[in-house]
Amino acid sequence: MTTLLFSTQEHLRARSKGLLRTLSATLLAVSLTAAALFGMASPAQADVRVADIVTGSGPDTTVVNPVTNKIYVSHLGSPYILVVDGATNVATSIPLPGLSTGLAINTVTNKIYASVNGTILAIDGASNAVAVVYSGPGVGKLLVNETTNQIFARGGGPDSVLIFDAATKATATVAVGTYSSDMALNPVTNKAYVTDADSNTVFVIDGTRKTSTPVAVGERPFHVAVNSATNKIYVSNEQNSLSSGYIVNVIDGVTNAVTDIGITDAPGALAVNEKTNKVYVSTGAYYLSELDGATNKVRKFEYGDFLDSPVSLVVNETTNKVYGVIPNRGKLIVLRASTGVFEIIQVGNWPQVAAVNEVTNKTYVANQTGGALSVIDGADAPPAFTASQPPVAATVGSAYKYTFQAKGSPAPKFSVYAGTLPPGLTLDKQTGVLSGIATKAGTYKVQVAASNGVSPSAFSKWFAITVNAAKNDFTSDGKADTLARDSAGTLWLYAGDTGGHFLPRVQVGSGWNAMTSLVAPGDLNGDAKPDVLARDAAGVLWLYPSNGYGEWYPRIQVGAGWNVMTSIVGPGDFNGDGKHDVLARDSSGTLWLYPGNGAAGWLPRVAVGSGWNAMDKIVGPGDFNGDGKHDVFAIDTGGTLWLYPGNGTSGWLPRVQVGSGWNSMTAVVGPGDFNSNFLPDGTADLLARDIEGVLWHYPGDGKGGWMPRFAVGWGWGVMTAVL
């Protein structure tokens, strides 16, 4: 793991051209034995913020001991070190004689070192006992070589670096530049690298020989990071060092030879993944750059505009994730380097630095304003579906939408694992949205998989989607049609052209004036072709099965005694079982649901409303409000048009007024999506005839409202039924 940590003062100088801020110096009157400000009861299944731990004023440098699972935080405005138990998030404090300007840890000896008022303090990780191990000229940032048990401290004298042997207490001081902005360590070679922005130099500090060697680099070098596995050192420069743009310098740790890598935007913070030999650079406010340590090729990962680039980066080499801290938005960006996918996590106020515990896969973010340490759980987890099965019914020509949901880390992607989706429907692999407009009737069995690279993948249960024929498509061309009976009893088919108009009409029957009610309910016999229901004067209910070409198979009696019904409506699939149903109002005003059994018969009827005799007309349009459930229109005696949204399970959502003045209409019919060539596709429309015999098309907008109406026919006053 490679982490870039530096103080707030250095951030301010680094961004003096564009970003100024003020930290609150007010000490927090809090009990540091408190645990998190908030928490989540269940383990996280993705990179999520699971707790905020109360700290002192201006929490800054943060270091982690993965062996003991403890986190140590220094502060800009509070004279103590905060110690957090990583298992419980319980925090305690270790008093200091002043404010700390540097913090480092030796996980081998379990010692934490803090620079305070010109001294180096050693804190025993087991007992929290504090001892002064060095006193001299002021020291700032600290680095520890756990192999040699040496401490490299910026300072120790004017323009110098102190090398302190923690075992023998021996000290040595080597010279560096006038402004040493950042420092990084190669523990294998026991060399530290210090950038000096004023002299365009990186000083190589040999901890064994106690020497300092200047290496010329780009203009205003500010950040530095080391890959100890390849013995290469990476330096980002604040200003243009090439006529074509910015550069990152690569220093060979053996020869000190320098190579330049061109970068489009100004490079900032650096972090290294030694396992993959990749270097990550904060470049601009839109993306991170990845440098290939073997080829020096540059790859960009875009995460969006957050008005600033990350001020610090840290890599979790175990999960191959890169974490970037963006102060002005209180954000932590998480790059999954293997896939290039970003996550954005809201943390606290003005975060500055992050530290990772690769053993627990938790990341800790110090938020300097407000005094809190955000805990991010980054444990990967296999996917698991969290949403119920999708709706079982769809209709040709009508919109269908369902979102599969699955938890997991990384975020799962979705695919059709087995079976076949209905033609016209597609599954979005990223979002899990199954949507579209079905184009072919039938029953389709499908199984969906969710996968994220963490075994095992998740699989939905097998589910079936029954696609019903378009409610009024009597010609099998996928377009909504209209039937009309004239005063002579002739039944005419007006085929729709998908543009909201009719093709030339065709006679499809005669003698239909013997019928007292005509309804287009959709497919009632399960052959994927829409049928017609007709009630004769004796109250017998007849089913006229369509052959799909504007003609009828022999009629079938499907009921008797229906002359007690004052209105018969075909709403489509009202109860959500994939079969078309019928609604009928009796003389007392009770509205009955007759669920279709899909074989030209009925399941037991159910009362779904009372007081409906106040309605002059009742119409079944299909799905009008775009929620995938079939609805009903009703016009009361005052001419108000009401939408009664179906809930998909034989019930209603609250009704909504969607029109007025509809008592001027002498016939209203819901043909389905009558203008399917025009957006929004798959939305139910209405046709309405006024007292002058003009037939108007009212296109639905798919959201429970209307688009502008237009006339589609004249002389329709001769028709005694429109369906």
XYZ file of C-alpha atoms in Angstrom:
723
model
C 0.000 0.000 0.000
C 1.253 3.474 -0.885
C -0.303 6.492 0.777
C 0.315 10.173 0.204
C -0.199 12.148 3.401
C 0.755 15.748 3.953
C -0.328 18.632 6.104
C -2.999 21.217 5.536
C -0.440 24.014 5.327
C 1.099 22.285 2.332
C -2.289 21.852 0.682
C -2.869 25.573 1.085
C 0.408 26.456 -0.575
C -0.184 23.915 -3.321
C -3.549 25.488 -4.153
C -2.755 29.105 -3.349
C -3.676 30.116 -6.900
C -7.233 28.835 -6.764
C -8.455 27.665 -3.391
C -8.484 29.438 -0.043
C -10.245 28.331 3.026
C -10.435 28.788 6.771
C -10.501 25.962 9.249
C -12.382 26.330 12.465
C -9.995 26.417 15.387
C -12.696 25.858 17.940
C -11.996 22.798 20.036
C -14.803 20.264 20.073
C -16.234 19.730 23.539
C -16.878 16.045 23.015
C -16.291 12.828 24.829
C -13.763 10.890 22.790
C -14.920 7.650 24.273
C -18.025 7.977 22.115
C -18.364 5.650 19.185
C -19.762 6.627 15.782
C -22.118 9.518 15.192
C -24.155 7.121 13.072
C -23.805 3.536 11.933
C -25.327 0.783 9.900
C -26.478 -2.379 11.593
C -25.710 -4.774 8.764
C -22.320 -5.268 7.100
C -21.777 -3.107 4.044
C -22.130 -4.718 0.631
C -20.288 -1.979 -1.284
C -17.970 0.973 -0.667
C -20.232 2.875 1.692
C -19.786 5.298 4.550
C -20.738 3.332 7.636
C -19.750 5.647 10.490
C -18.507 9.115 11.441
C -16.248 9.148 14.492
C -15.983 12.280 16.614
C -12.473 13.770 16.611
C -10.822 16.950 17.764
C -10.440 20.195 15.824
C -9.084 19.833 12.288
C -8.270 16.105 12.056
C -5.335 15.796 9.678
C -2.679 13.122 9.201
C -4.108 9.611 9.626
C -2.120 6.376 9.894
C -3.265 2.788 10.299
C -1.776 -0.217 12.060
C -3.330 -3.201 10.242
C -1.743 -5.595 12.748
C -3.602 -4.164 15.749
C -6.487 -2.685 13.712
C -5.999 0.734 15.266
C -6.183 4.093 13.562
C -4.254 7.155 14.745
C -5.213 10.747 13.875
C -3.367 13.991 14.553
C -5.092 17.384 14.595
C -4.394 20.934 13.476
C -6.264 22.438 16.412
C -6.295 19.834 19.202
C -3.246 18.766 21.242
C -3.807 15.041 21.228
C -3.687 11.930 19.087
C -7.000 10.181 18.515
C -6.835 6.380 18.713
C -9.707 4.485 17.075
C -10.380 0.804 17.622
C -11.095 -0.434 14.090
C -13.308 -3.238 15.337
C -15.655 -1.126 17.467
C -15.031 2.449 16.213
C -14.590 3.486 19.858
C -12.181 6.415 20.112
C -9.841 7.479 22.909
C -7.328 10.312 23.081
C -3.644 10.539 23.941
C -2.725 14.021 25.270
C 0.261 15.786 23.716
C 2.251 18.792 24.982
C 1.308 20.713 21.855
C -0.037 20.397 18.312
C 1.398 17.650 16.162
C 2.969 18.553 12.807
C 3.846 15.001 11.788
C 2.682 11.449 12.443
C 4.068 8.049 11.437
C 3.853 4.442 12.587
C 6.150 1.451 12.841
C 3.863 -1.579 12.711
C 6.762 -3.918 13.510
C 7.569 -2.303 16.870
C 4.015 -1.005 17.395
C 5.309 2.494 17.988
C 3.626 5.679 16.819
C 5.780 8.757 16.349
C 4.523 12.346 16.527
C 6.486 15.562 15.999
C 5.479 18.207 18.561
C 7.216 21.527 19.368
C 10.641 20.493 18.037
C 10.488 17.024 19.598
C 9.715 13.541 18.394
C 7.395 11.653 20.701
C 7.150 7.864 20.737
C 3.761 6.414 21.686
C 3.573 2.798 22.754
C 0.774 1.194 20.730
C -0.024 -1.257 23.517
C -0.068 1.054 26.551
C -0.447 4.505 24.903
C 2.497 5.662 27.023
C 4.240 8.724 25.573
C 8.006 9.352 25.708
C 10.248 12.034 24.201
C 12.866 10.326 22.024
C 14.317 13.368 20.248
C 14.574 17.042 21.122
C 16.178 19.600 18.891
C 15.400 21.910 15.974
C 11.771 21.792 14.856
C 10.654 18.799 12.830
C 7.557 18.365 10.685
C 6.477 15.449 8.516
C 7.699 12.012 9.630
C 8.393 8.816 7.718
C 9.425 5.481 9.272
C 11.529 2.746 7.705
C 10.317 -0.347 9.531
C 13.270 -2.389 8.241
C 16.001 -0.108 9.620
C 13.888 1.382 12.442
C 14.884 4.846 11.266
C 12.758 7.965 11.246
C 13.099 10.552 8.492
C 11.866 13.932 9.734
C 11.558 17.014 7.608
C 13.286 19.731 9.564
C 15.830 19.146 12.292
C 17.510 22.345 11.151
C 17.095 25.001 8.434
C 16.432 23.402 5.030
C 17.299 19.927 6.243
C 16.037 16.423 6.946
C 16.711 14.656 10.231
C 17.603 10.949 10.178
C 16.878 9.456 13.598
C 17.696 5.903 14.665
C 14.868 4.835 16.971
C 16.925 2.025 18.493
C 20.223 3.845 19.207
C 18.844 7.428 19.298
C 21.655 8.414 16.916
C 20.870 11.402 14.694
C 22.163 12.872 11.471
C 21.096 15.911 9.486
C 21.333 16.302 5.708
C 20.631 19.397 3.628
C 17.677 19.811 1.280
C 16.170 22.813 -0.543
C 14.588 25.961 0.789
C 11.046 24.664 0.377
C 10.670 20.931 0.864
C 7.043 20.321 -0.027
C 6.690 16.524 0.099
C 8.664 13.451 1.091
C 8.424 9.742 0.228
C 10.451 6.706 1.300
C 11.833 3.578 -0.343
C 12.291 1.194 2.603
C 14.163 -1.323 0.450
C 16.976 1.070 -0.499
C 16.570 3.148 2.690
C 16.324 6.325 0.657
C 13.924 9.221 1.113
C 12.947 11.612 -1.661
C 12.148 15.243 -0.897
C 10.678 17.657 -3.456
C 11.804 21.290 -3.505
C 9.462 23.448 -5.560
C 11.675 26.524 -5.371
C 14.729 24.909 -6.982
C 12.964 22.385 -9.279
C 14.836 19.630 -7.484
C 14.241 16.314 -5.765
C 16.757 15.584 -3.009
C 17.691 11.938 -2.555
C 18.380 11.243 1.127
C 20.450 8.102 1.727
C 19.555 6.901 5.221
C 22.532 4.553 5.347
C 25.254 6.931 4.151
C 23.591 10.034 5.609
C 23.985 11.938 2.320
C 21.804 14.187 0.191
C 21.933 14.224 -3.626
C 20.014 16.784 -5.733
C 18.250 15.596 -8.895
C 16.896 18.156 -11.350
C 13.249 17.527 -12.349
C 10.356 19.573 -13.780
C 8.994 22.988 -12.857
C 7.789 23.294 -9.281
C 7.811 19.640 -8.247
C 5.360 19.190 -5.440
C 4.263 15.583 -4.940
C 6.377 12.448 -4.878
C 5.623 8.718 -4.571
C 7.805 5.611 -4.628
C 7.423 2.136 -6.071
C 9.848 0.176 -3.916
C 9.300 -2.978 -5.985
C 10.669 -1.366 -9.163
C 12.826 1.263 -7.415
C 11.215 4.063 -9.361
C 10.215 7.430 -8.011
C 7.370 9.508 -9.480
C 7.221 13.308 -9.238
C 4.358 15.591 -10.272
C 5.063 19.188 -11.247
C 2.753 22.159 -10.702
C 3.703 24.103 -13.820
C 4.113 23.328 -17.501
C 7.433 21.620 -18.073
C 6.884 20.896 -21.771
C 5.631 23.156 -24.525
C 2.880 20.619 -25.131
C 1.755 20.335 -21.534
C 2.611 19.013 -18.098
C 4.835 16.139 -17.057
C 5.361 13.527 -14.401
C 9.027 12.751 -13.794
C 10.249 9.203 -13.262
C 13.524 8.888 -11.352
C 15.519 5.684 -11.619
C 16.350 4.770 -8.021
C 19.700 3.272 -9.023
C 21.097 5.895 -11.417
C 18.941 8.930 -10.556
C 18.281 9.279 -14.302
C 15.052 11.155 -15.047
C 12.398 10.280 -17.637
C 9.457 12.530 -18.532
C 5.879 11.342 -19.038
C 3.557 13.812 -20.735
C 0.278 14.583 -18.945
C -2.609 16.586 -20.431
C -3.506 18.504 -17.261
C -1.599 19.639 -14.225
C -0.647 16.575 -12.157
C -1.294 16.636 -8.433
C -1.468 13.916 -5.799
C 0.190 10.554 -6.490
C -0.312 6.987 -5.293
C 1.296 3.707 -6.341
C -0.005 0.155 -6.556
C 3.152 -1.903 -6.345
C 1.319 -5.162 -7.067
C 0.068 -3.977 -10.457
C 2.950 -1.559 -11.126
C 0.525 1.280 -11.793
C 0.772 4.887 -10.668
C -2.309 7.066 -10.140
C -2.185 10.811 -10.632
C -4.767 13.434 -9.821
C -5.071 15.326 -13.122
C -7.662 18.053 -13.337
C -11.220 18.227 -12.107
C -12.621 15.512 -14.344
C -10.476 12.435 -14.178
C -7.624 10.456 -12.712
C -4.698 9.306 -14.816
C -3.103 5.878 -14.578
C 0.556 5.472 -15.540
C 1.782 2.040 -16.509
C 5.048 1.557 -14.631
C 6.377 -0.816 -17.289
C 5.535 1.158 -20.438
C 4.911 4.700 -19.116
C 1.645 4.738 -21.083
C -1.096 6.984 -19.717
C -4.759 6.021 -19.341
C -7.556 8.323 -18.210
C -10.479 7.472 -15.948
C -13.256 10.084 -16.013
C -15.366 10.578 -12.885
C -17.099 13.904 -13.571
C -16.715 17.549 -12.672
C -16.537 18.212 -8.948
C -14.894 21.639 -9.362
C -11.604 20.377 -7.987
C -9.219 17.486 -8.341
C -8.438 15.140 -5.443
C -5.904 16.616 -3.020
C -4.765 13.198 -1.831
C -4.866 9.641 -3.118
C -4.493 6.273 -1.456
C -4.444 2.775 -2.964
C -5.781 -0.457 -1.521
C -3.544 -2.975 -3.255
C -5.607 -5.910 -2.003
C -8.780 -4.791 -3.796
C -7.041 -2.681 -6.481
C -9.072 0.371 -5.582
C -7.937 3.978 -5.634
C -9.468 6.497 -3.231
C -9.342 10.232 -3.966
C -10.346 12.984 -1.544
C -12.174 16.058 -2.927
C -12.481 18.679 -0.145
C -14.801 21.312 -1.629
C -17.590 18.797 -2.281
C -17.018 16.567 0.731
C -16.555 13.628 -1.640
C -14.490 10.491 -1.782
C -14.119 9.025 -5.257
C -13.460 5.302 -5.481
C -11.880 3.960 -8.660
C -12.019 0.228 -9.292
C -8.868 0.197 -11.337
C -9.478 -3.202 -12.908
C -12.732 -2.033 -14.539
C -12.413 1.753 -14.622
C -15.697 2.127 -12.723
C -16.069 4.987 -10.250
C -18.173 5.266 -7.135
C -18.798 8.593 -5.420
C -19.204 8.616 -1.642
C -20.329 11.594 0.418
C -18.117 11.962 3.487
C -17.793 14.862 5.946
C -16.938 18.539 5.653
C -13.692 19.443 3.910
C -11.981 16.051 3.882
C -8.242 16.152 3.268
C -6.551 12.801 3.697
C -7.459 9.114 3.673
C -5.791 5.988 5.008
C -6.576 2.340 4.231
C -6.525 -0.804 6.321
C -6.020 -3.509 3.690
C -6.744 -6.275 6.196
C -10.263 -5.043 7.011
C -10.805 -3.239 3.664
C -11.822 -0.084 5.489
C -10.833 3.431 4.521
C -10.642 6.325 6.972
C -11.176 9.920 5.825
C -10.226 12.879 8.021
C -12.749 15.738 7.668
C -11.070 18.895 8.857
C -14.155 21.089 9.227
C -16.531 19.723 11.823
C -14.074 17.272 13.338
C -14.998 13.787 12.178
C -13.324 10.685 10.817
C -15.505 8.983 8.196
C -15.289 5.202 8.001
C -15.761 3.625 4.565
C -16.404 -0.111 4.361
C -14.922 -1.358 1.097
C -15.286 -5.100 1.548
C -16.184 -6.786 -1.722
C -19.213 -9.033 -1.669
C -20.852 -11.374 -4.168
C -24.116 -10.213 -5.707
C -27.538 -11.028 -4.305
C -30.897 -10.067 -5.753
C -32.873 -7.721 -3.516
C -36.020 -7.070 -5.584
C -39.013 -9.269 -6.238
C -39.781 -10.891 -9.565
C -40.892 -8.683 -12.485
C -44.506 -8.270 -13.604
C -45.803 -11.388 -15.329
C -47.913 -9.593 -17.928
C -47.208 -7.302 -20.847
C -49.172 -6.176 -23.866
C -48.085 -5.803 -27.473
C -47.685 -2.104 -28.220
C -47.660 -1.055 -24.556
C -44.657 0.095 -22.561
C -43.117 -2.368 -20.098
C -40.563 -1.501 -17.455
C -39.069 -3.255 -14.448
C -35.782 -2.756 -12.614
C -33.838 -5.720 -11.290
C -31.975 -4.831 -8.117
C -29.014 -6.593 -6.575
C -26.542 -5.671 -3.865
C -22.872 -6.524 -3.995
C -19.467 -4.933 -4.301
C -18.443 -4.122 -6.996
C -21.880 -3.114 -8.212
C -23.332 -6.087 -10.113
C -24.079 -6.149 -13.817
C -27.062 -7.954 -15.264
C -27.530 -10.384 -18.131
C -30.044 -12.878 -19.478
C -28.675 -16.170 -18.198
C -31.244 -18.507 -19.731
C -34.448 -18.342 -21.715
C -35.615 -15.614 -24.080
C -36.921 -12.119 -23.490
C -40.105 -11.081 -25.277
C -39.263 -9.437 -28.605
C -39.056 -5.682 -28.115
C -37.821 -5.855 -24.519
C -34.164 -5.357 -23.605
C -32.191 -5.691 -20.366
C -29.749 -2.895 -19.533
C -26.627 -4.608 -18.255
C -25.559 -1.660 -16.114
C -28.839 -0.568 -14.527
C -30.814 -3.815 -14.558
C -33.758 -2.089 -16.244
C -35.878 -4.445 -18.329
C -37.911 -2.242 -20.647
C -39.316 -1.714 -24.084
C -42.501 -2.258 -26.042
C -43.336 -5.893 -26.670
C -43.946 -6.676 -30.327
C -45.078 -10.309 -30.294
C -47.669 -12.041 -28.141
C -46.776 -15.212 -26.276
C -45.319 -16.514 -23.025
C -41.579 -16.149 -22.504
C -39.574 -17.795 -19.715
C -36.405 -16.061 -18.566
C -33.699 -16.267 -15.883
C -31.488 -13.255 -15.151
C -27.970 -13.316 -13.687
C -26.198 -10.657 -11.594
C -22.405 -10.813 -11.529
C -19.570 -8.590 -10.345
C -16.481 -10.779 -10.529
C -16.882 -11.975 -6.943
C -17.983 -15.597 -6.758
C -20.687 -16.791 -6.760
C -22.915 -14.921 -9.185
C -26.594 -14.544 -8.323
C -29.477 -15.890 -10.370
C -33.089 -14.866 -10.307
C -35.805 -17.459 -10.132
C -37.229 -18.487 -13.463
C -40.042 -16.131 -14.367
C -42.523 -15.981 -17.225
C -43.803 -12.879 -18.991
C -47.045 -13.365 -20.852
C -47.353 -10.848 -23.645
C -50.976 -10.290 -24.537
C -52.004 -9.213 -27.990
C -52.553 -5.503 -28.450
C -55.959 -4.710 -26.993
C -57.501 -3.569 -30.301
C -55.168 -5.048 -32.917
C -57.647 -7.027 -35.002
C -55.368 -7.238 -38.061
C -52.204 -8.590 -36.361
C -50.057 -5.775 -37.696
C -49.148 -4.426 -34.246
C -51.300 -1.333 -34.676
C -54.345 -0.349 -32.632
C -57.604 -0.553 -34.561
C -61.194 0.551 -33.960
C -64.510 -1.194 -34.579
C -67.746 0.709 -35.191
C -71.373 -0.395 -35.737
C -73.651 1.735 -37.882
C -77.428 2.104 -37.562
C -77.989 -0.722 -40.059
C -76.083 -3.157 -37.817
C -73.027 -3.340 -40.066
C -69.745 -3.766 -38.183
C -66.846 -1.868 -39.686
C -63.116 -2.284 -38.991
C -61.087 0.942 -39.043
C -57.487 -0.221 -39.094
C -55.013 2.163 -37.448
C -51.923 3.347 -39.330
C -49.743 4.020 -36.205
C -49.817 7.748 -36.994
C -53.140 8.441 -35.323
C -55.215 7.954 -38.464
C -57.216 5.203 -40.155
C -56.674 3.096 -43.220
C -59.750 2.534 -45.474
C -62.481 0.829 -43.494
C -63.509 -2.794 -44.094
C -66.843 -4.455 -43.336
C -66.347 -7.304 -40.842
C -69.933 -8.196 -39.908
C -73.648 -7.555 -40.260
C -76.711 -7.953 -38.073
C -74.896 -6.571 -35.057
C -77.809 -4.253 -34.191
C -79.235 -7.218 -32.277
C -76.577 -6.557 -29.646
C -77.219 -4.153 -26.767
C -73.552 -3.854 -25.786
C -70.289 -4.296 -27.663
C -66.883 -4.429 -25.946
C -63.283 -4.929 -27.135
C -61.745 -6.599 -24.058
C -58.551 -7.940 -25.599
C -57.638 -11.628 -25.757
C -60.034 -13.696 -23.644
C -59.477 -17.174 -25.094
C -55.678 -17.252 -24.860
C -54.841 -17.460 -28.580
C -52.970 -14.104 -28.578
C -55.643 -12.426 -30.728
C -58.059 -9.768 -29.459
C -61.701 -10.750 -29.240
C -65.068 -9.024 -29.044
C -67.754 -9.432 -26.389
C -71.387 -8.816 -27.351
C -74.526 -8.912 -25.201
C -77.835 -9.621 -26.881
C -81.313 -8.419 -25.854
C -81.876 -11.533 -23.723
C -78.768 -10.782 -21.632
C -76.654 -13.575 -23.161
C -72.966 -12.678 -23.377
C -71.219 -13.889 -26.498
C -67.486 -14.121 -27.247
C -66.516 -13.533 -30.882
C -62.943 -14.891 -31.188
C -60.814 -12.979 -33.690
C -58.773 -14.837 -36.283
C -56.270 -11.988 -36.364
C -57.205 -10.913 -39.896
C -60.366 -8.898 -39.314
C -62.653 -11.898 -39.220
C -64.272 -14.043 -36.537
C -64.321 -17.651 -35.522
C -67.707 -19.110 -34.429
C -69.057 -17.288 -31.448
C -69.151 -18.853 -27.970
C -71.606 -18.161 -25.153
C -69.668 -17.002 -22.080
C -72.454 -15.741 -19.849
C -76.163 -15.232 -19.218
C -78.181 -12.694 -17.261
C -75.879 -9.860 -18.244
C -78.831 -7.555 -19.012
C -78.581 -6.457 -15.353
C -75.315 -4.774 -16.263
C -75.523 -1.102 -17.224
C -71.918 -0.933 -18.415
C -69.404 -3.543 -19.616
C -65.756 -2.542 -19.945
C -62.592 -4.256 -21.137
C -59.758 -2.807 -19.014
C -57.129 -5.315 -20.154
C -55.250 -7.309 -17.512
C -56.638 -5.608 -14.430
C -55.490 -8.114 -11.774
C -51.946 -8.620 -13.077
C -52.146 -12.364 -13.753
C -51.339 -12.088 -17.442
C -54.923 -12.670 -18.633
C -57.413 -10.103 -19.844
C -60.390 -9.313 -17.640
C -63.771 -7.574 -17.781
C -65.367 -4.976 -15.517
C -69.156 -4.699 -15.324
C -71.402 -2.271 -13.435
C -74.788 -3.533 -12.242
C -77.965 -1.492 -11.763
C -77.151 -0.805 -8.105
C -73.839 0.839 -9.049
C -71.587 -2.013 -7.903
C -68.546 -2.515 -10.118
C -67.601 -6.158 -10.599
C -64.335 -7.636 -11.798
C -64.745 -10.765 -13.915
C -61.191 -12.166 -14.065
C -60.525 -13.971 -17.323
C -59.099 -17.488 -17.050
C -57.330 -17.220 -20.396
C -59.556 -19.890 -21.928
C -62.758 -17.986 -22.758
C -64.048 -18.361 -19.219
C -64.139 -16.612 -15.884
C -62.729 -16.976 -12.437
C -65.068 -16.017 -9.555
C -66.131 -12.399 -9.817
C -65.023 -9.825 -7.224
C -66.636 -6.501 -6.280
C -64.118 -3.700 -6.825
C -66.266 -0.640 -6.207
C -69.648 0.852 -5.354
C -71.483 4.032 -6.294
C -70.394 3.768 -9.914
C -73.928 4.536 -11.154
C -72.868 8.173 -10.766
C -70.710 7.659 -13.828
C -72.117 8.264 -17.280
C -69.354 6.423 -19.135
C -66.649 3.928 -18.095
C -63.697 3.203 -20.405
C -60.749 0.803 -20.234
C -57.743 2.425 -21.991
C -54.973 0.075 -20.859
C -51.992 1.574 -19.018
C -52.494 5.317 -19.156
C -50.080 6.617 -16.503
C -47.063 4.538 -17.516
C -46.704 2.448 -14.350
C -47.253 -0.867 -16.120
C -50.703 -1.429 -14.595
C -54.008 -1.106 -16.422
C -56.287 1.783 -15.577
C -59.908 2.920 -15.997
C -61.481 6.214 -17.084
C -64.887 7.337 -15.844
C -66.926 10.385 -16.843
C -69.400 11.600 -14.249
C -72.725 13.298 -15.017
C -71.030 16.703 -14.697
C -68.605 15.900 -17.495
C -65.523 15.492 -15.286
C -63.089 12.886 -16.591
C -61.547 10.812 -13.818
C -58.578 8.490 -14.039
C -58.847 5.501 -11.736
C -55.295 4.050 -11.723
C -55.227 0.298 -11.219
C -52.802 -1.085 -8.634
C -52.196 -4.247 -10.644
C -53.863 -6.508 -8.068
C -57.589 -5.891 -8.635
C -57.629 -2.611 -6.737
C -57.221 1.106 -7.176
C -54.855 3.923 -6.419
C -56.434 7.319 -5.601
C -58.406 8.724 -8.524
C -57.171 11.830 -10.375
C -59.129 14.382 -12.393
C -57.712 14.489 -15.933
C -60.365 16.481 -17.773
C -63.623 18.400 -17.732
C -66.411 19.098 -20.207
C -66.467 15.506 -21.408
C -70.300 15.347 -21.191
C -70.184 16.790 -24.715
C -68.811 13.461 -25.901
C -71.344 10.873 -27.067
C -68.882 7.989 -27.250
C -65.449 7.378 -25.702
C -63.231 4.373 -26.431
C -59.743 3.270 -25.395
C -58.065 1.624 -28.424
C -54.604 1.362 -26.839
C -51.614 3.216 -28.312
C -53.320 4.674 -31.380
C -50.388 6.847 -32.558
C -47.553 4.425 -31.815
C -45.184 6.004 -34.347
C -44.972 9.115 -32.181
C -43.316 9.527 -28.818
C -44.041 8.580 -26.180
C -44.488 5.078 -27.617
C -46.508 2.470 -25.795
C -48.888 4.919 -24.099
C -52.669 4.471 -24.031
C -54.826 7.002 -25.873
C -58.536 7.827 -26.113
C -60.864 8.326 -29.057
C -63.924 10.464 -28.351
C -66.886 11.412 -30.561
C -68.519 14.774 -29.964
C -72.168 15.750 -30.575
C -71.281 16.955 -34.104
C -70.020 13.483 -35.028
C -66.335 14.503 -35.052
C -64.009 11.781 -33.779
C -61.140 13.197 -31.756
C -57.861 11.544 -30.855
C -56.580 12.364 -27.338
C -52.969 11.107 -27.157
C -51.759 10.162 -23.699
C -48.365 11.451 -22.584
C -47.512 8.269 -20.671
C -47.561 10.114 -17.350
C -51.272 10.413 -16.715
C -51.782 13.501 -18.862
C -52.494 14.546 -22.433
C -50.796 15.764 -25.551
C -52.770 18.056 -27.895
C -55.867 16.446 -29.417
C -56.594 16.296 -33.143
C -59.527 15.175 -35.274
C -59.312 11.785 -37.008
C -62.787 11.496 -38.517
C -66.082 13.166 -39.363
C -69.616 11.824 -39.729
C -69.234 9.339 -36.895
C -72.685 10.319 -35.573
C -74.194 7.490 -37.664
C -72.378 4.954 -35.503
C -74.407 3.352 -32.712
C -71.354 1.761 -31.068
C -67.625 2.496 -31.155
C -65.165 0.031 -29.598
